[in-house]
């Protein structure tokens, strides 16, 4: 049996809920990922963000490869109970797999999406160069 | 034919993308809603957030009933091109249909979701009392 607080969440047909990660202090929105029941429960237990990777179909402890984990300061749920908002401390100051501070680095300008955020660290260094 | 900038977005199987609305100035995350191609194009044309209401299956010009529209300051797209982040000016200072500043008013505390944000305006006043 799962706890009541998990049952009051409105999971989508795939058993998932979108989770927005917002950086504590700066208020910057870092990324959006997805959680299932197990990942949310593990997030609570460990105090670090654990998502559900839809592409890999497995639990994804954010930062497990790069070390850029997210310490969860607080968790919020919205009015419709179908979106989570996590206030997190982003270790390493890099949330994006491209080596940028956050994932929202395309800005709509002049009729197209322009890259407006710098790469802070080479992804090969973050994940180890496999070549 | 739709513009290229719409085609580079990774729409989900329902033709939708989640859009996070973040308040300019405060940096507060107000809500998450969904957009389809038409709603995003209208958002760009009008400069105000237009979402796709999944429950009503129609375009939803945010604030059309309450007057609490969202002026879009900038639009961002994430690394995977499957999430939007809108920086908005929230007219009326109320984004949530419950009359609260934002939708994320449940906070996880002591084993359950607790309401931690006040109602700023009676929803009956926002939408007109139908009784």
Short mmCIF file of C-alpha atoms in Angstrom, two decimals:
data_model
loop_
_atom_site.label_atom_id
_atom_site.label_comp_id
_atom_site.label_asym_id
_atom_site.label_seq_id
_atom_site.Cartn_x
_atom_site.Cartn_y
_atom_site.Cartn_z
CA UNK A 1 0.00 0.00 0.00
CA UNK A 2 1.31 3.41 -0.92
CA UNK A 3 0.97 6.41 1.40
CA UNK A 4 -2.04 8.71 1.07
CA UNK A 5 0.05 11.67 -0.09
CA UNK A 6 1.04 9.69 -3.18
CA UNK A 7 -2.55 8.65 -3.87
CA UNK A 8 -3.85 12.22 -3.93
CA UNK A 9 -1.61 13.02 -6.89
CA UNK A 10 -3.27 12.88 -10.30
CA UNK A 11 -0.90 10.66 -12.23
CA UNK A 12 -1.27 10.68 -16.01
CA UNK A 13 -2.31 7.52 -17.90
CA UNK A 14 1.36 6.44 -17.94
CA UNK A 15 1.56 6.84 -14.16
CA UNK A 16 3.72 9.95 -14.43
CA UNK A 17 3.64 13.59 -13.32
CA UNK A 18 5.76 16.46 -14.70
CA UNK A 19 8.19 17.93 -12.17
CA UNK A 20 9.66 21.40 -12.58
CA UNK A 21 13.03 21.96 -10.90
CA UNK A 22 13.62 25.53 -9.76
CA UNK A 23 16.93 26.66 -8.29
CA UNK A 24 16.83 27.90 -4.71
CA UNK A 25 18.22 31.39 -4.30
CA UNK A 26 18.26 32.42 -7.96
CA UNK A 27 14.70 31.28 -8.71
CA UNK A 28 15.87 30.11 -12.15
CA UNK A 29 13.86 27.31 -13.72
CA UNK A 30 16.40 24.58 -14.41
CA UNK A 31 14.50 21.81 -16.19
CA UNK A 32 11.35 19.79 -16.43
CA UNK A 33 11.44 16.03 -15.98
CA UNK A 34 8.94 13.32 -15.09
CA UNK A 35 8.34 11.26 -11.97
CA UNK A 36 6.46 8.08 -11.19
CA UNK A 37 5.44 6.94 -7.72
CA UNK A 38 8.70 5.20 -6.99
CA UNK A 39 10.86 8.10 -8.11
CA UNK A 40 8.88 10.56 -6.01
CA UNK A 41 9.09 8.31 -2.97
CA UNK A 42 12.84 7.92 -3.46
CA UNK A 43 13.17 11.68 -3.85
CA UNK A 44 11.53 12.10 -0.47
CA UNK A 45 13.61 9.38 1.17
CA UNK A 46 16.97 10.49 -0.19
CA UNK A 47 16.40 14.26 -0.28
CA UNK A 48 17.75 14.31 -3.84
CA UNK A 49 15.77 14.52 -7.07
CA UNK A 50 15.07 11.11 -8.60
CA UNK A 51 13.16 11.22 -11.87
CA UNK A 52 11.73 8.63 -14.24
CA UNK A 53 13.60 8.58 -17.53
CA UNK A 54 11.00 8.10 -20.26
CA UNK A 55 13.66 7.44 -22.90
CA UNK A 56 15.53 4.84 -20.83
CA UNK A 57 12.44 3.60 -18.96
CA UNK A 58 14.20 3.50 -15.62
CA UNK A 59 14.72 5.50 -12.45
CA UNK A 60 17.12 8.36 -13.00
CA UNK A 61 18.91 9.74 -9.98
CA UNK A 62 19.74 13.15 -11.41
CA UNK A 63 23.52 13.65 -11.37
CA UNK A 64 24.31 9.94 -11.00
CA UNK A 65 26.85 10.21 -13.85
CA UNK A 66 27.90 13.86 -13.72
CA UNK A 67 27.78 14.39 -9.97
CA UNK A 68 25.43 17.32 -10.52
CA UNK A 69 22.78 16.12 -8.10
CA UNK A 70 19.85 18.20 -6.90
CA UNK A 71 19.22 18.57 -3.17
CA UNK A 72 15.51 19.09 -2.64
CA UNK A 73 14.64 22.04 -0.40
CA UNK A 74 10.87 21.75 -0.74
CA UNK A 75 8.21 20.11 -2.89
CA UNK A 76 5.02 21.77 -4.10
CA UNK A 77 1.95 20.37 -5.86
CA UNK A 78 -0.40 22.47 -7.97
CA UNK A 79 -4.15 23.08 -7.74
CA UNK A 80 -5.01 20.27 -10.16
CA UNK A 81 -2.57 17.95 -8.39
CA UNK A 82 -0.97 17.07 -11.71
CA UNK A 83 2.28 19.08 -11.65
CA UNK A 84 5.12 19.16 -9.13
CA UNK A 85 7.45 22.07 -8.41
CA UNK A 86 10.74 21.24 -6.70
CA UNK A 87 12.93 23.88 -5.13
CA UNK A 88 16.43 22.46 -5.43
CA UNK A 89 20.05 23.23 -4.76
CA UNK A 90 21.81 22.40 -8.03
CA UNK A 91 25.19 20.93 -7.21
CA UNK A 92 27.92 21.94 -9.65
CA UNK A 93 25.73 24.77 -10.94
CA UNK A 94 24.91 22.75 -14.06
CA UNK A 95 21.51 21.14 -14.62
CA UNK A 96 21.63 20.51 -18.37
CA UNK A 97 23.32 17.56 -20.07
CA UNK A 98 24.74 20.04 -22.60
CA UNK A 99 26.88 21.56 -19.83
CA UNK A 100 24.71 24.64 -19.42
CA UNK A 101 23.33 26.03 -16.16
CA UNK A 102 19.77 25.18 -17.17
CA UNK A 103 17.92 23.50 -20.02
CA UNK A 104 16.01 26.54 -21.30
CA UNK A 105 18.76 28.00 -23.45
CA UNK A 106 16.77 28.54 -26.65
CA UNK A 107 15.08 31.92 -26.78
CA UNK A 108 12.52 32.86 -29.41
CA UNK A 109 13.93 35.85 -31.28
CA UNK A 110 13.62 37.12 -34.84
CA UNK A 111 11.46 34.24 -35.99
CA UNK A 112 13.50 31.35 -34.64
CA UNK A 113 14.95 29.73 -31.52
CA UNK A 114 18.34 31.25 -30.71
CA UNK A 115 20.89 29.78 -28.29
CA UNK A 116 21.39 32.38 -25.55
CA UNK A 117 23.15 30.53 -22.71
CA UNK A 118 26.83 29.54 -22.64
CA UNK A 119 28.22 26.03 -22.17
CA UNK A 120 29.92 26.08 -18.76
CA UNK A 121 31.51 22.66 -18.96
CA UNK A 122 32.31 20.31 -21.83
CA UNK A 123 29.86 17.35 -21.69
CA UNK A 124 32.80 15.02 -22.44
CA UNK A 125 34.32 16.13 -19.15
CA UNK A 126 30.99 15.81 -17.34
CA UNK A 127 30.28 12.26 -18.45
CA UNK A 128 33.73 10.99 -19.40
CA UNK A 129 34.87 10.87 -23.01
CA UNK A 130 33.86 7.46 -24.37
CA UNK A 131 35.85 7.83 -27.62
CA UNK B 1 2.52 25.39 -44.07
CA UNK B 2 3.61 26.20 -40.55
CA UNK B 3 6.76 28.20 -39.82
CA UNK B 4 10.03 26.36 -39.21
CA UNK B 5 10.24 27.47 -35.58
CA UNK B 6 7.03 25.54 -34.87
CA UNK B 7 8.30 22.45 -36.68
CA UNK B 8 11.49 22.21 -34.60
CA UNK B 9 9.41 21.72 -31.46
CA UNK B 10 8.97 18.13 -30.31
CA UNK B 11 5.22 17.91 -29.86
CA UNK B 12 3.94 14.95 -27.87
CA UNK B 13 1.70 12.30 -29.51
CA UNK B 14 -1.33 14.53 -28.77
CA UNK B 15 0.35 17.46 -30.54
CA UNK B 16 0.98 19.28 -27.25
CA UNK B 17 3.91 20.70 -25.30
CA UNK B 18 3.96 21.66 -21.60
CA UNK B 19 4.45 25.39 -20.97
CA UNK B 20 5.69 26.72 -17.64
CA UNK B 21 4.64 30.28 -16.82
CA UNK B 22 7.13 32.16 -14.64
CA UNK B 23 6.42 35.65 -13.32
CA UNK B 24 8.75 38.38 -14.48
CA UNK B 25 10.38 40.25 -11.64
CA UNK B 26 9.57 37.84 -8.82
CA UNK B 27 10.72 34.71 -10.66
CA UNK B 28 7.82 32.79 -9.10
CA UNK B 29 6.55 29.80 -11.04
CA UNK B 30 2.87 30.49 -11.58
CA UNK B 31 1.48 27.43 -13.35
CA UNK B 32 1.99 24.77 -15.95
CA UNK B 33 -0.39 24.47 -18.88
CA UNK B 34 -0.28 22.93 -22.35
CA UNK B 35 -0.03 24.39 -25.83
CA UNK B 36 -0.67 23.10 -29.32
CA UNK B 37 0.62 24.71 -32.51
CA UNK B 38 -2.28 27.09 -32.86
CA UNK B 39 -2.15 28.27 -29.25
CA UNK B 40 1.59 28.92 -29.47
CA UNK B 41 1.19 30.82 -32.71
CA UNK B 42 -1.61 32.91 -31.20
CA UNK B 43 0.55 33.55 -28.13
CA UNK B 44 3.22 34.96 -30.40
CA UNK B 45 0.77 37.03 -32.44
CA UNK B 46 -1.14 38.50 -29.50
CA UNK B 47 1.71 38.76 -26.98
CA UNK B 48 -0.54 37.10 -24.39
CA UNK B 49 -0.49 33.49 -23.23
CA UNK B 50 -2.95 31.29 -25.10
CA UNK B 51 -3.01 27.67 -23.95
CA UNK B 52 -4.81 24.53 -25.06
CA UNK B 53 -7.35 23.40 -22.50
CA UNK B 54 -7.16 19.61 -22.36
CA UNK B 55 -10.33 19.36 -20.27
CA UNK B 56 -12.38 21.62 -22.55
CA UNK B 57 -10.54 20.67 -25.74
CA UNK B 58 -10.34 24.23 -26.98
CA UNK B 59 -8.05 27.24 -27.11
CA UNK B 60 -7.85 28.98 -23.77
CA UNK B 61 -6.82 32.61 -23.76
CA UNK B 62 -5.64 32.77 -20.16
CA UNK B 63 -7.65 35.41 -18.28
CA UNK B 64 -10.47 35.51 -20.84
CA UNK B 65 -13.03 35.21 -18.02
CA UNK B 66 -11.19 36.68 -15.03
CA UNK B 67 -9.23 39.41 -16.81
CA UNK B 68 -6.04 37.97 -15.34
CA UNK B 69 -4.21 37.73 -18.65
CA UNK B 70 -0.49 37.02 -19.00
CA UNK B 71 1.65 39.35 -21.09
CA UNK B 72 4.53 37.35 -22.53
CA UNK B 73 7.95 38.93 -22.01
CA UNK B 74 9.97 36.11 -23.56
CA UNK B 75 9.66 32.49 -24.61
CA UNK B 76 12.27 29.79 -24.02
CA UNK B 77 12.53 26.21 -25.30
CA UNK B 78 14.55 23.51 -23.55
CA UNK B 79 17.38 21.28 -24.77
CA UNK B 80 15.06 18.45 -25.78
CA UNK B 81 12.71 20.91 -27.45
CA UNK B 82 9.77 19.43 -25.57
CA UNK B 83 9.12 22.02 -22.84
CA UNK B 84 8.42 25.75 -23.05
CA UNK B 85 9.20 28.37 -20.41
CA UNK B 86 7.29 31.64 -20.64
CA UNK B 87 8.33 34.73 -18.72
CA UNK B 88 5.08 36.59 -18.15
CA UNK B 89 3.62 39.63 -16.50
CA UNK B 90 0.63 38.30 -14.55
CA UNK B 91 -2.12 40.89 -14.70
CA UNK B 92 -4.14 41.14 -11.49
CA UNK B 93 -1.42 39.27 -9.62
CA UNK B 94 -3.51 36.09 -9.65
CA UNK B 95 -2.69 33.12 -11.87
CA UNK B 96 -4.73 30.39 -10.18
CA UNK B 97 -8.43 29.74 -10.65
CA UNK B 98 -8.69 29.33 -6.87
CA UNK B 99 -7.88 33.04 -6.47
CA UNK B 100 -4.30 32.46 -5.36
CA UNK B 101 -1.19 34.13 -6.74
CA UNK B 102 0.05 30.87 -8.24
CA UNK B 103 -1.08 27.27 -8.59
CA UNK B 104 1.63 25.64 -6.46
CA UNK B 105 0.01 26.20 -3.09
CA UNK B 106 0.32 22.67 -1.71
CA UNK B 107 3.58 22.07 0.12
CA UNK B 108 4.73 18.64 1.24
CA UNK B 109 5.10 18.79 5.03
CA UNK B 110 4.70 16.26 7.82
CA UNK B 111 3.65 13.45 5.51
CA UNK B 112 1.00 15.25 3.49
CA UNK B 113 0.27 18.17 1.15
CA UNK B 114 -0.51 21.30 3.18
CA UNK B 115 -2.09 24.47 1.79
CA UNK B 116 0.45 27.26 2.32
CA UNK B 117 -0.72 30.14 0.11
CA UNK B 118 -3.66 32.46 0.85
CA UNK B 119 -6.68 33.08 -1.38
CA UNK B 120 -6.32 36.67 -2.58
CA UNK B 121 -9.69 36.96 -4.27
CA UNK B 122 -12.91 34.99 -4.03
CA UNK B 123 -13.31 32.91 -7.22
CA UNK B 124 -17.00 33.89 -7.30
CA UNK B 125 -15.87 37.48 -7.75
CA UNK B 126 -13.28 36.50 -10.34
CA UNK B 127 -15.64 34.58 -12.56
CA UNK B 128 -19.02 35.98 -11.54
CA UNK B 129 -21.27 34.16 -9.10
CA UNK B 130 -23.52 31.89 -11.16
CA UNK B 131 -25.83 31.03 -8.24
#
